[in-house]
mmCIF file of N, CA and C in Angstrom:
data_model
loop_
_atom_site.group_PDB
_atom_site.id
_atom_site.type_symbol
_atom_site.label_atom_id
_atom_site.label_comp_id
_atom_site.label_asym_id
_atom_site.label_seq_id
_atom_site.Cartn_x
_atom_site.Cartn_y
_atom_site.Cartn_z
ATOM 1 N N MET A 302 -181.904 214.019 -70.558
ATOM 2 C CA MET A 302 -181.046 215.078 -70.405
ATOM 3 C C MET A 302 -180.609 215.442 -69.060
ATOM 4 N N ALA A 303 -181.698 215.324 -68.047
ATOM 5 C CA ALA A 303 -181.530 215.397 -66.727
ATOM 6 C C ALA A 303 -180.694 214.274 -66.238
ATOM 7 N N ILE A 304 -180.525 213.047 -66.748
ATOM 8 C CA ILE A 304 -179.364 212.200 -66.333
ATOM 9 C C ILE A 304 -178.137 212.800 -66.900
ATOM 10 N N LEU A 305 -177.838 213.114 -67.943
ATOM 11 C CA LEU A 305 -176.452 213.616 -68.194
ATOM 12 C C LEU A 305 -176.109 214.681 -67.383
ATOM 13 N N ASN A 306 -177.227 215.624 -67.117
ATOM 14 C CA ASN A 306 -176.807 216.872 -66.301
ATOM 15 C C ASN A 306 -176.310 216.452 -65.011
ATOM 16 N N SER A 307 -176.942 215.388 -64.409
ATOM 17 C CA SER A 307 -176.567 214.944 -63.118
ATOM 18 C C SER A 307 -175.334 214.167 -63.293
ATOM 19 N N PHE A 308 -174.841 213.433 -64.236
ATOM 20 C CA PHE A 308 -173.774 212.650 -64.544
ATOM 21 C C PHE A 308 -172.736 213.550 -64.696
ATOM 22 N N VAL A 309 -172.711 214.661 -65.316
ATOM 23 C CA VAL A 309 -171.724 215.673 -65.604
ATOM 24 C C VAL A 309 -171.443 216.431 -64.256
ATOM 25 N N ASN A 310 -172.502 216.692 -63.701
ATOM 26 C CA ASN A 310 -172.414 217.564 -62.397
ATOM 27 C C ASN A 310 -171.513 216.635 -61.177
ATOM 28 N N ASP A 311 -171.832 215.252 -61.257
ATOM 29 C CA ASP A 311 -171.110 214.311 -60.330
ATOM 30 C C ASP A 311 -169.606 214.293 -60.918
ATOM 31 N N ILE A 312 -169.296 214.286 -62.245
ATOM 32 C CA ILE A 312 -167.805 214.333 -62.657
ATOM 33 C C ILE A 312 -167.180 215.606 -62.027
ATOM 34 N N PHE A 313 -167.881 216.620 -62.310
ATOM 35 C CA PHE A 313 -167.158 218.139 -61.676
ATOM 36 C C PHE A 313 -166.834 217.810 -60.497
ATOM 37 N N GLU A 314 -167.855 217.505 -59.667
ATOM 38 C CA GLU A 314 -167.870 217.357 -58.150
ATOM 39 C C GLU A 314 -166.669 216.238 -57.878
ATOM 40 N N HIS A 315 -166.540 215.038 -58.585
ATOM 41 C CA HIS A 315 -165.389 214.056 -58.327
ATOM 42 C C HIS A 315 -164.172 214.723 -58.610
ATOM 43 N N ILE A 316 -163.971 215.368 -59.744
ATOM 44 C CA ILE A 316 -162.584 216.112 -60.169
ATOM 45 C C ILE A 316 -162.166 217.062 -58.959
ATOM 46 N N ALA A 317 -163.233 218.035 -58.506
ATOM 47 C CA ALA A 317 -162.971 219.030 -57.639
ATOM 48 C C ALA A 317 -162.321 218.230 -56.482
ATOM 49 N N THR A 318 -163.150 217.323 -55.779
ATOM 50 C CA THR A 318 -162.748 216.517 -54.767
ATOM 51 C C THR A 318 -161.317 215.881 -54.734
ATOM 52 N N GLU A 319 -161.042 215.452 -55.936
ATOM 53 C CA GLU A 319 -159.602 214.729 -56.044
ATOM 54 C C GLU A 319 -158.501 215.395 -56.256
ATOM 55 N N ALA A 320 -158.881 216.747 -56.840
ATOM 56 C CA ALA A 320 -157.812 217.721 -56.945
ATOM 57 C C ALA A 320 -157.587 218.832 -55.577
ATOM 58 N N SER A 321 -158.627 218.507 -54.730
ATOM 59 C CA SER A 321 -158.703 219.486 -53.627
ATOM 60 C C SER A 321 -159.035 220.729 -53.859
ATOM 61 N N ILE A 322 -159.667 221.035 -54.987
ATOM 62 C CA ILE A 322 -160.136 222.236 -55.444
ATOM 63 C C ILE A 322 -161.452 222.531 -55.192
ATOM 64 N N HIS A 323 -161.716 223.980 -54.753
ATOM 65 C CA HIS A 323 -162.979 224.285 -54.545
ATOM 66 C C HIS A 323 -163.831 225.105 -55.522
ATOM 67 N N LEU A 324 -164.298 224.372 -56.464
ATOM 68 C CA LEU A 324 -165.020 224.784 -57.769
ATOM 69 C C LEU A 324 -166.374 224.897 -57.488
ATOM 70 N N ASN A 325 -167.277 225.556 -58.210
ATOM 71 C CA ASN A 325 -168.476 225.519 -58.314
ATOM 72 C C ASN A 325 -168.931 224.751 -59.552
ATOM 73 N N PRO A 326 -169.604 223.346 -59.055
ATOM 74 C CA PRO A 326 -169.686 222.563 -59.918
ATOM 75 C C PRO A 326 -170.658 222.749 -60.983
ATOM 76 N N GLY A 327 -171.573 223.985 -61.149
ATOM 77 C CA GLY A 327 -172.477 224.410 -62.072
ATOM 78 C C GLY A 327 -171.748 224.228 -63.471
ATOM 79 N N ILE A 328 -172.990 224.280 -64.312
ATOM 80 C CA ILE A 328 -172.493 224.247 -65.693
ATOM 81 C C ILE A 328 -173.517 224.863 -66.420
ATOM 82 N N SER A 329 -173.038 225.905 -67.333
ATOM 83 C CA SER A 329 -173.929 226.750 -68.163
ATOM 84 C C SER A 329 -174.769 225.629 -68.961
ATOM 85 N N ASN A 330 -175.981 226.150 -69.831
ATOM 86 C CA ASN A 330 -176.657 225.649 -70.648
ATOM 87 C C ASN A 330 -175.772 225.085 -71.896
ATOM 88 N N GLN A 331 -175.526 226.230 -72.397
ATOM 89 C CA GLN A 331 -174.502 226.110 -73.393
ATOM 90 C C GLN A 331 -173.529 225.130 -73.298
ATOM 91 N N ALA A 332 -172.708 225.123 -72.188
ATOM 92 C CA ALA A 332 -171.689 224.091 -71.891
ATOM 93 C C ALA A 332 -172.356 222.754 -71.878
ATOM 94 N N MET A 333 -173.358 222.572 -71.238
ATOM 95 C CA MET A 333 -174.078 221.166 -71.205
ATOM 96 C C MET A 333 -174.494 220.830 -72.528
ATOM 97 N N ALA A 334 -174.833 221.668 -73.652
ATOM 98 C CA ALA A 334 -175.271 221.165 -74.841
ATOM 99 C C ALA A 334 -173.796 220.657 -75.482
ATOM 100 N N ILE A 335 -172.948 221.445 -75.211
ATOM 101 C CA ILE A 335 -171.761 220.702 -76.008
ATOM 102 C C ILE A 335 -171.006 219.673 -75.327
ATOM 103 N N VAL A 336 -171.181 219.440 -74.160
ATOM 104 C CA VAL A 336 -170.764 218.091 -73.589
ATOM 105 C C VAL A 336 -171.751 217.015 -73.983
ATOM 106 N N ASN A 337 -173.205 217.176 -73.918
ATOM 107 C CA ASN A 337 -173.999 216.311 -74.403
ATOM 108 C C ASN A 337 -173.629 215.951 -75.849
ATOM 109 N N SER A 338 -173.342 217.096 -76.831
ATOM 110 C CA SER A 338 -173.123 216.599 -78.157
ATOM 111 C C SER A 338 -171.639 215.676 -78.383
ATOM 112 N N PHE A 339 -170.896 216.172 -77.546
ATOM 113 C CA PHE A 339 -169.677 215.473 -77.508
ATOM 114 C C PHE A 339 -169.703 213.762 -77.128
ATOM 115 N N VAL A 340 -170.821 213.724 -76.006
ATOM 116 C CA VAL A 340 -170.816 212.198 -75.599
ATOM 117 C C VAL A 340 -171.669 211.492 -76.581
ATOM 118 N N ASN A 341 -172.570 212.187 -77.098
ATOM 119 C CA ASN A 341 -173.457 211.464 -78.370
ATOM 120 C C ASN A 341 -172.721 211.061 -79.451
ATOM 121 N N VAL A 342 -171.641 211.859 -79.864
ATOM 122 C CA VAL A 342 -170.640 211.639 -81.033
ATOM 123 C C VAL A 342 -169.857 210.489 -80.558
ATOM 124 N N ILE A 343 -169.316 210.472 -79.488
ATOM 125 C CA ILE A 343 -168.569 209.366 -78.997
ATOM 126 C C ILE A 343 -169.137 208.137 -78.926
ATOM 127 N N PHE A 344 -170.336 208.357 -78.449
ATOM 128 C CA PHE A 344 -171.513 206.863 -78.140
ATOM 129 C C PHE A 344 -171.548 206.385 -79.498
ATOM 130 N N GLU A 345 -171.788 207.184 -80.462
ATOM 131 C CA GLU A 345 -172.173 206.761 -81.821
ATOM 132 C C GLU A 345 -170.819 206.046 -82.528
ATOM 133 N N ARG A 346 -169.937 206.687 -82.211
ATOM 134 C CA ARG A 346 -168.652 206.124 -83.122
ATOM 135 C C ARG A 346 -168.431 204.964 -82.400
ATOM 136 N N ILE A 347 -168.636 204.697 -81.175
ATOM 137 C CA ILE A 347 -168.154 203.356 -80.358
ATOM 138 C C ILE A 347 -169.109 202.143 -80.912
ATOM 139 N N ALA A 348 -170.358 202.770 -81.083
ATOM 140 C CA ALA A 348 -171.671 201.774 -81.215
ATOM 141 C C ALA A 348 -171.487 201.319 -82.669
ATOM 142 N N THR A 349 -171.043 202.271 -83.597
ATOM 143 C CA THR A 349 -170.734 201.855 -85.045
ATOM 144 C C THR A 349 -169.546 201.067 -85.201
ATOM 145 N N GLU A 350 -168.723 201.190 -84.433
ATOM 146 C CA GLU A 350 -167.525 200.449 -84.521
ATOM 147 C C GLU A 350 -167.940 198.940 -84.103
ATOM 148 N N ALA A 351 -168.490 198.846 -82.789
ATOM 149 C CA ALA A 351 -168.794 197.610 -82.322
ATOM 150 C C ALA A 351 -169.840 197.033 -83.067
ATOM 151 N N SER A 352 -170.677 197.512 -83.908
ATOM 152 C CA SER A 352 -171.594 197.009 -85.173
ATOM 153 C C SER A 352 -170.641 196.519 -86.190
ATOM 154 N N LYS A 353 -169.866 197.175 -86.691
ATOM 155 C CA LYS A 353 -168.924 196.788 -87.650
ATOM 156 C C LYS A 353 -168.350 195.298 -87.348
ATOM 157 N N LEU A 354 -167.669 195.419 -86.061
ATOM 158 C CA LEU A 354 -167.010 194.030 -85.836
ATOM 159 C C LEU A 354 -167.891 193.058 -85.403
ATOM 160 N N THR A 355 -169.139 193.257 -85.064
ATOM 161 C CA THR A 355 -169.947 192.046 -84.894
ATOM 162 C C THR A 355 -170.550 191.617 -86.364
ATOM 163 N N ALA A 356 -170.616 192.693 -87.153
ATOM 164 C CA ALA A 356 -170.971 192.114 -88.714
ATOM 165 C C ALA A 356 -169.447 191.407 -89.108
ATOM 166 N N TYR A 357 -168.610 191.776 -89.222
ATOM 167 C CA TYR A 357 -167.276 191.254 -89.660
ATOM 168 C C TYR A 357 -167.085 189.683 -89.050
ATOM 169 N N SER A 358 -167.591 189.554 -87.778
ATOM 170 C CA SER A 358 -167.541 188.024 -87.183
ATOM 171 C C SER A 358 -168.674 187.226 -87.496
ATOM 172 N N LYS A 359 -169.575 187.678 -88.376
ATOM 173 C CA LYS A 359 -170.777 187.134 -88.687
ATOM 174 C C LYS A 359 -171.723 186.853 -87.424
ATOM 175 N N GLU A 360 -171.902 187.771 -86.431
ATOM 176 C CA GLU A 360 -172.534 187.422 -85.346
ATOM 177 C C GLU A 360 -173.924 188.555 -85.370
ATOM 178 N N PHE A 361 -174.744 188.201 -84.507
ATOM 179 C CA PHE A 361 -176.118 188.979 -84.450
ATOM 180 C C PHE A 361 -176.217 189.746 -83.210
ATOM 181 N N THR A 362 -175.355 189.501 -82.563
ATOM 182 C CA THR A 362 -175.454 190.376 -81.189
ATOM 183 C C THR A 362 -174.190 190.986 -80.803
ATOM 184 N N ILE A 363 -174.407 192.296 -80.438
ATOM 185 C CA ILE A 363 -173.265 193.312 -79.890
ATOM 186 C C ILE A 363 -173.057 192.711 -78.396
ATOM 187 N N LEU A 364 -171.885 191.914 -78.359
ATOM 188 C CA LEU A 364 -171.231 191.673 -77.051
ATOM 189 C C LEU A 364 -170.345 192.576 -76.275
ATOM 190 N N THR A 365 -170.241 192.610 -75.191
ATOM 191 C CA THR A 365 -169.284 193.304 -74.427
ATOM 192 C C THR A 365 -167.964 193.527 -75.051
ATOM 193 N N ARG A 366 -167.641 192.369 -75.449
ATOM 194 C CA ARG A 366 -166.089 192.333 -75.812
ATOM 195 C C ARG A 366 -166.065 193.143 -77.308
ATOM 196 N N LYS A 367 -167.208 193.170 -77.896
ATOM 197 C CA LYS A 367 -166.935 194.115 -79.104
ATOM 198 C C LYS A 367 -167.077 195.526 -78.782
ATOM 199 N N ILE A 368 -167.860 195.844 -77.966
ATOM 200 C CA ILE A 368 -167.835 197.350 -77.339
ATOM 201 C C ILE A 368 -166.516 197.696 -76.769
ATOM 202 N N GLN A 369 -165.956 196.767 -75.987
ATOM 203 C CA GLN A 369 -164.481 197.129 -75.336
ATOM 204 C C GLN A 369 -163.430 197.303 -76.708
ATOM 205 N N THR A 370 -163.617 196.319 -77.685
ATOM 206 C CA THR A 370 -162.592 196.697 -78.808
ATOM 207 C C THR A 370 -163.049 197.997 -79.440
ATOM 208 N N GLY A 371 -164.320 198.199 -79.654
ATOM 209 C CA GLY A 371 -164.586 199.399 -80.424
ATOM 210 C C GLY A 371 -164.142 200.858 -79.626
ATOM 211 N N VAL A 372 -164.016 200.645 -78.200
ATOM 212 C CA VAL A 372 -163.409 201.751 -77.237
ATOM 213 C C VAL A 372 -162.006 201.660 -77.539
ATOM 214 N N ARG A 373 -161.416 200.536 -77.485
ATOM 215 C CA ARG A 373 -159.998 200.607 -77.914
ATOM 216 C C ARG A 373 -159.657 201.323 -79.190
ATOM 217 N N LEU A 374 -160.392 201.104 -80.119
ATOM 218 C CA LEU A 374 -160.229 201.477 -81.518
ATOM 219 C C LEU A 374 -160.448 203.157 -81.705
ATOM 220 N N ILE A 375 -161.422 203.559 -80.764
ATOM 221 C CA ILE A 375 -161.861 204.779 -80.931
ATOM 222 C C ILE A 375 -160.995 205.833 -79.978
ATOM 223 N N LEU A 376 -160.762 205.580 -78.726
ATOM 224 C CA LEU A 376 -160.144 206.175 -77.987
ATOM 225 C C LEU A 376 -158.834 206.002 -77.754
ATOM 226 N N PRO A 377 -157.784 207.043 -77.568
ATOM 227 C CA PRO A 377 -156.497 206.738 -77.335
ATOM 228 C C PRO A 377 -156.142 206.166 -76.240
ATOM 229 N N GLY A 378 -154.980 205.222 -76.328
ATOM 230 C CA GLY A 378 -154.473 204.651 -75.075
ATOM 231 C C GLY A 378 -154.884 204.583 -73.772
ATOM 232 N N GLU A 379 -154.380 205.339 -72.804
ATOM 233 C CA GLU A 379 -154.739 205.407 -71.513
ATOM 234 C C GLU A 379 -156.184 205.639 -71.192
ATOM 235 N N LEU A 380 -156.653 206.371 -72.067
ATOM 236 C CA LEU A 380 -158.121 207.111 -71.956
ATOM 237 C C LEU A 380 -159.057 205.689 -72.313
ATOM 238 N N ALA A 381 -158.598 204.850 -73.243
ATOM 239 C CA ALA A 381 -159.495 203.560 -73.670
ATOM 240 C C ALA A 381 -159.248 202.727 -72.376
ATOM 241 N N LYS A 382 -158.107 202.615 -71.719
ATOM 242 C CA LYS A 382 -157.941 201.727 -70.595
ATOM 243 C C LYS A 382 -158.903 202.081 -69.344
ATOM 244 N N HIS A 383 -158.830 203.318 -69.110
ATOM 245 C CA HIS A 383 -159.763 204.115 -68.241
ATOM 246 C C HIS A 383 -161.346 203.668 -68.349
ATOM 247 N N ALA A 384 -161.682 204.094 -69.640
ATOM 248 C CA ALA A 384 -163.000 203.982 -69.944
ATOM 249 C C ALA A 384 -163.529 202.424 -69.920
ATOM 250 N N ILE A 385 -162.726 201.495 -70.234
ATOM 251 C CA ILE A 385 -162.937 200.015 -70.181
ATOM 252 C C ILE A 385 -163.327 199.505 -68.789
ATOM 253 N N SER A 386 -162.338 200.211 -67.839
ATOM 254 C CA SER A 386 -162.155 199.650 -66.533
ATOM 255 C C SER A 386 -163.339 200.293 -65.863
ATOM 256 N N GLU A 387 -163.669 201.663 -66.163
ATOM 257 C CA GLU A 387 -164.847 202.122 -65.581
ATOM 258 C C GLU A 387 -166.110 201.745 -65.847
ATOM 259 N N GLY A 388 -166.386 201.185 -67.119
ATOM 260 C CA GLY A 388 -167.355 200.516 -67.969
ATOM 261 C C GLY A 388 -167.681 199.156 -67.199
ATOM 262 N N THR A 389 -166.633 198.513 -67.139
ATOM 263 C CA THR A 389 -166.748 197.123 -66.286
ATOM 264 C C THR A 389 -167.183 197.147 -65.089
ATOM 265 N N LYS A 390 -166.718 198.108 -64.390
ATOM 266 C CA LYS A 390 -166.954 198.525 -62.866
ATOM 267 C C LYS A 390 -168.486 198.875 -62.945
ATOM 268 N N SER A 391 -168.818 199.686 -63.665
ATOM 269 C CA SER A 391 -170.273 199.977 -63.833
ATOM 270 C C SER A 391 -171.366 198.953 -64.293
ATOM 271 N N VAL A 392 -170.987 198.120 -64.933
ATOM 272 C CA VAL A 392 -171.733 196.949 -65.352
ATOM 273 C C VAL A 392 -171.809 195.881 -64.194
ATOM 274 N N THR A 393 -170.634 195.987 -63.796
ATOM 275 C CA THR A 393 -170.582 194.857 -62.421
ATOM 276 C C THR A 393 -171.556 195.328 -61.531
ATOM 277 N N THR A 394 -171.518 196.707 -60.993
ATOM 278 C CA THR A 394 -172.377 197.248 -60.085
ATOM 279 C C THR A 394 -173.827 197.078 -60.351
ATOM 280 N N CYS A 395 -174.239 197.477 -61.609
ATOM 281 C CA CYS A 395 -175.576 197.663 -61.971
ATOM 282 C C CYS A 395 -176.237 196.250 -62.024
ATOM 283 N N THR A 396 -175.419 195.041 -62.297
ATOM 284 C CA THR A 396 -175.961 193.639 -62.389
ATOM 285 C C THR A 396 -175.893 193.035 -61.117
ATOM 286 N N ASP A 397 -175.213 193.272 -60.144
ATOM 287 C CA ASP A 397 -175.315 192.790 -58.929
ATOM 288 C C ASP A 397 -176.346 193.063 -57.945
#
């Protein structure tokens, strides 16, 4: 939960910086619980879709391609493109 709290606060700070708005990046416990629930549901949907795609192709390992396809199927248009772009950038940063 601490990692998610930090992640959400970083997102709020980034949004405030991008929009040149001076917002308090704090978030209430109830709001954090809602965001956490939302993230868990989206993660579960993407993981389920990637798992189904892997099973359909008779493979045993969920590869990045299946996750990206799952994201494209779950998230709408531009949001999916940004999610895949940011995910790829994160994986590249973490593996280097």
